[in-house]
One Martini backbone bead per residue (centre of mass of N, CA, C, O) as a GRO file, in nm:
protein
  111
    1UNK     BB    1   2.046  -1.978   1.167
    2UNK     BB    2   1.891  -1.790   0.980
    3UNK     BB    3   2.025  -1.666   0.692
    4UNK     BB    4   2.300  -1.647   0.815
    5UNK     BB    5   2.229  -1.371   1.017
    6UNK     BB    6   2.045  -1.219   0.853
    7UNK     BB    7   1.825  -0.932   0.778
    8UNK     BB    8   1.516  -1.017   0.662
    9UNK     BB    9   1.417  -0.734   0.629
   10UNK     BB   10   1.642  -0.607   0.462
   11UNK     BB   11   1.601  -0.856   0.232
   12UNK     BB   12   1.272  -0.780   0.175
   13UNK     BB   13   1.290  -0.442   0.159
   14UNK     BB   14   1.623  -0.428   0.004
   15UNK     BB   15   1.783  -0.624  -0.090
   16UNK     BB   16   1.989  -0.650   0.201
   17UNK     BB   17   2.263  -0.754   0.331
   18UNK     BB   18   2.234  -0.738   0.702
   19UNK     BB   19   2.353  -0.786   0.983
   20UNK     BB   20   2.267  -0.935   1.230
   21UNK     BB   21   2.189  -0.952   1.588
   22UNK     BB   22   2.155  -1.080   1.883
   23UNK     BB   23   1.990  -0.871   2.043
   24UNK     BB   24   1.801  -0.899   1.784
   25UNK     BB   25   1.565  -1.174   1.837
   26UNK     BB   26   1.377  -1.431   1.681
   27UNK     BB   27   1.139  -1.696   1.684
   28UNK     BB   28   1.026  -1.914   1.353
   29UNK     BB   29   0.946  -2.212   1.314
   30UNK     BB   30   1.224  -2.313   1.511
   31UNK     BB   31   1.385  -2.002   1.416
   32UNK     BB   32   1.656  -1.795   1.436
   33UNK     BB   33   1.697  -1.430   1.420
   34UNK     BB   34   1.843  -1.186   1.328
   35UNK     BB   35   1.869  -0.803   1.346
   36UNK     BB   36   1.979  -0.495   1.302
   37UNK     BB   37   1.667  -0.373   1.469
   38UNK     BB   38   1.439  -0.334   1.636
   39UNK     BB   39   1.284  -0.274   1.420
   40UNK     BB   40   1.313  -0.509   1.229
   41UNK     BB   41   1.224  -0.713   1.472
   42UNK     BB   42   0.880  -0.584   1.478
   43UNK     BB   43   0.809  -0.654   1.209
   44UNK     BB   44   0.843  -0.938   1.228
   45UNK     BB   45   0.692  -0.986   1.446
   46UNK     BB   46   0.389  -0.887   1.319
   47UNK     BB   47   0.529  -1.076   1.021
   48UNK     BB   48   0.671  -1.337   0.939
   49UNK     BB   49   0.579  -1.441   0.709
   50UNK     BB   50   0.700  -1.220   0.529
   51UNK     BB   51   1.009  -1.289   0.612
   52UNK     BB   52   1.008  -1.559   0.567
   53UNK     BB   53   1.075  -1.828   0.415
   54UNK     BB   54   0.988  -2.044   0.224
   55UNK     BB   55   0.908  -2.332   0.368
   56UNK     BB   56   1.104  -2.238   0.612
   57UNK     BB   57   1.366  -2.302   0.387
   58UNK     BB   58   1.295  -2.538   0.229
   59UNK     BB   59   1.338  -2.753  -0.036
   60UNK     BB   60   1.091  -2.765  -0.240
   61UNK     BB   61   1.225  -2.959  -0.475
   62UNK     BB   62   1.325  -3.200  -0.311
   63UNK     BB   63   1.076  -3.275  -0.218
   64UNK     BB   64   0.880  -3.346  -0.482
   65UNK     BB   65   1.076  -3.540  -0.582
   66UNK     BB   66   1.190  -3.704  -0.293
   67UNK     BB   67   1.025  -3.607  -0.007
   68UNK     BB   68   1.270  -3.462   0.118
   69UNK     BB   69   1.422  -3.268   0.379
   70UNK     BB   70   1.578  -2.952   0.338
   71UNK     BB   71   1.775  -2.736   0.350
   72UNK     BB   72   1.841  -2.421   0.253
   73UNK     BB   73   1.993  -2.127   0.066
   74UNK     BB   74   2.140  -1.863  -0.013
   75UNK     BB   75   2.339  -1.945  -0.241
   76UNK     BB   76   2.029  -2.077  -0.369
   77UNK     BB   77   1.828  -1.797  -0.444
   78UNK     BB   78   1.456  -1.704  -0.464
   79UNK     BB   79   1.236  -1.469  -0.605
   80UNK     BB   80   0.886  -1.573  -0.553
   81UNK     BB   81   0.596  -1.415  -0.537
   82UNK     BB   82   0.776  -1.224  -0.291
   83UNK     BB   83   0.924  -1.460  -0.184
   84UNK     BB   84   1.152  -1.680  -0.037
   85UNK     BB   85   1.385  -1.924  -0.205
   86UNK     BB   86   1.532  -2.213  -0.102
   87UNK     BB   87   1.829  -2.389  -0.184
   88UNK     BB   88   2.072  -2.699  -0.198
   89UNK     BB   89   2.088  -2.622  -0.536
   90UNK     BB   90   2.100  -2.490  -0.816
   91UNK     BB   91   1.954  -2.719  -0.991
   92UNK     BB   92   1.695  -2.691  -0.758
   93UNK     BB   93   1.651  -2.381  -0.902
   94UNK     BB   94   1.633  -2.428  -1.179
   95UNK     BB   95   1.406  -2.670  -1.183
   96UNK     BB   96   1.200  -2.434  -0.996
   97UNK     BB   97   1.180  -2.196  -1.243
   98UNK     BB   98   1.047  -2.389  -1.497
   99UNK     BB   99   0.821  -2.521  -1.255
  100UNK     BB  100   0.684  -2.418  -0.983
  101UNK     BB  101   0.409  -2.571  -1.004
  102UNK     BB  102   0.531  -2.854  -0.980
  103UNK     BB  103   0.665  -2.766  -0.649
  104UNK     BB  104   0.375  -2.681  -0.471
  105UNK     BB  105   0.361  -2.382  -0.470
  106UNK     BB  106   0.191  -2.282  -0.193
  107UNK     BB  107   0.060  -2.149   0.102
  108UNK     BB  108   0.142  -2.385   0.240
  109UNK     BB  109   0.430  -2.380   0.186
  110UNK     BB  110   0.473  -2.046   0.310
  111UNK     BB  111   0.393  -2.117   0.610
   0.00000   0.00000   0.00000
């Protein structure tokens, strides 16, 4: 379940993690999200990407370095350019922070 089961509009628009229901579930990319609510189900239904973690969720920083890929974390997430960017460890966002440009991250990735 995509960012812990939390509801990716509230943590979107308010910046506030409230766990999702399983009642309001949609699949994107592969993964399901639950909702707080019907309209924040409909929300994400209508713009999936805008809600939707950068470049899958997966850790951005380990792939540009080591090619590898793997799903990253809200334990270690942060918001960059309006996305919400996870990552597999603390250094691999502090990493991300210093120089997010070398980290390839662009449309392609966010998509």
């Amino acid at each position: 379940v995509g960012l812990k089961g939390f509801c990716p509009v509230t943590l979107r628009d308010r910046r506030v993690l409230e766990d999702g229901r399983v009642a309001y579930t949609s699949y994107y990319a592969g993964k399901s999200y639950y909702f707080s609510s019907p309209a924040a189900k409909a929300a994400c239904d209508d713009n999936p990407h805008r809600y939707a973690p950068a470049a899958n969720g997966y850790d951005v920083t380990l792939t540009a370095i080591t090619g590898e890929i793997r799903e990253g974390s809200l334990d270690h997430a942060v918001w960059y350019q309006d996305r919400l960017y996870l990552f597999d460890s603390a250094e691999n966002l502090k990493t991300f922070m210093a120089i997010p440009s070398a980290m390839g991250v662009d449309d392609s990735l966010t998509r």
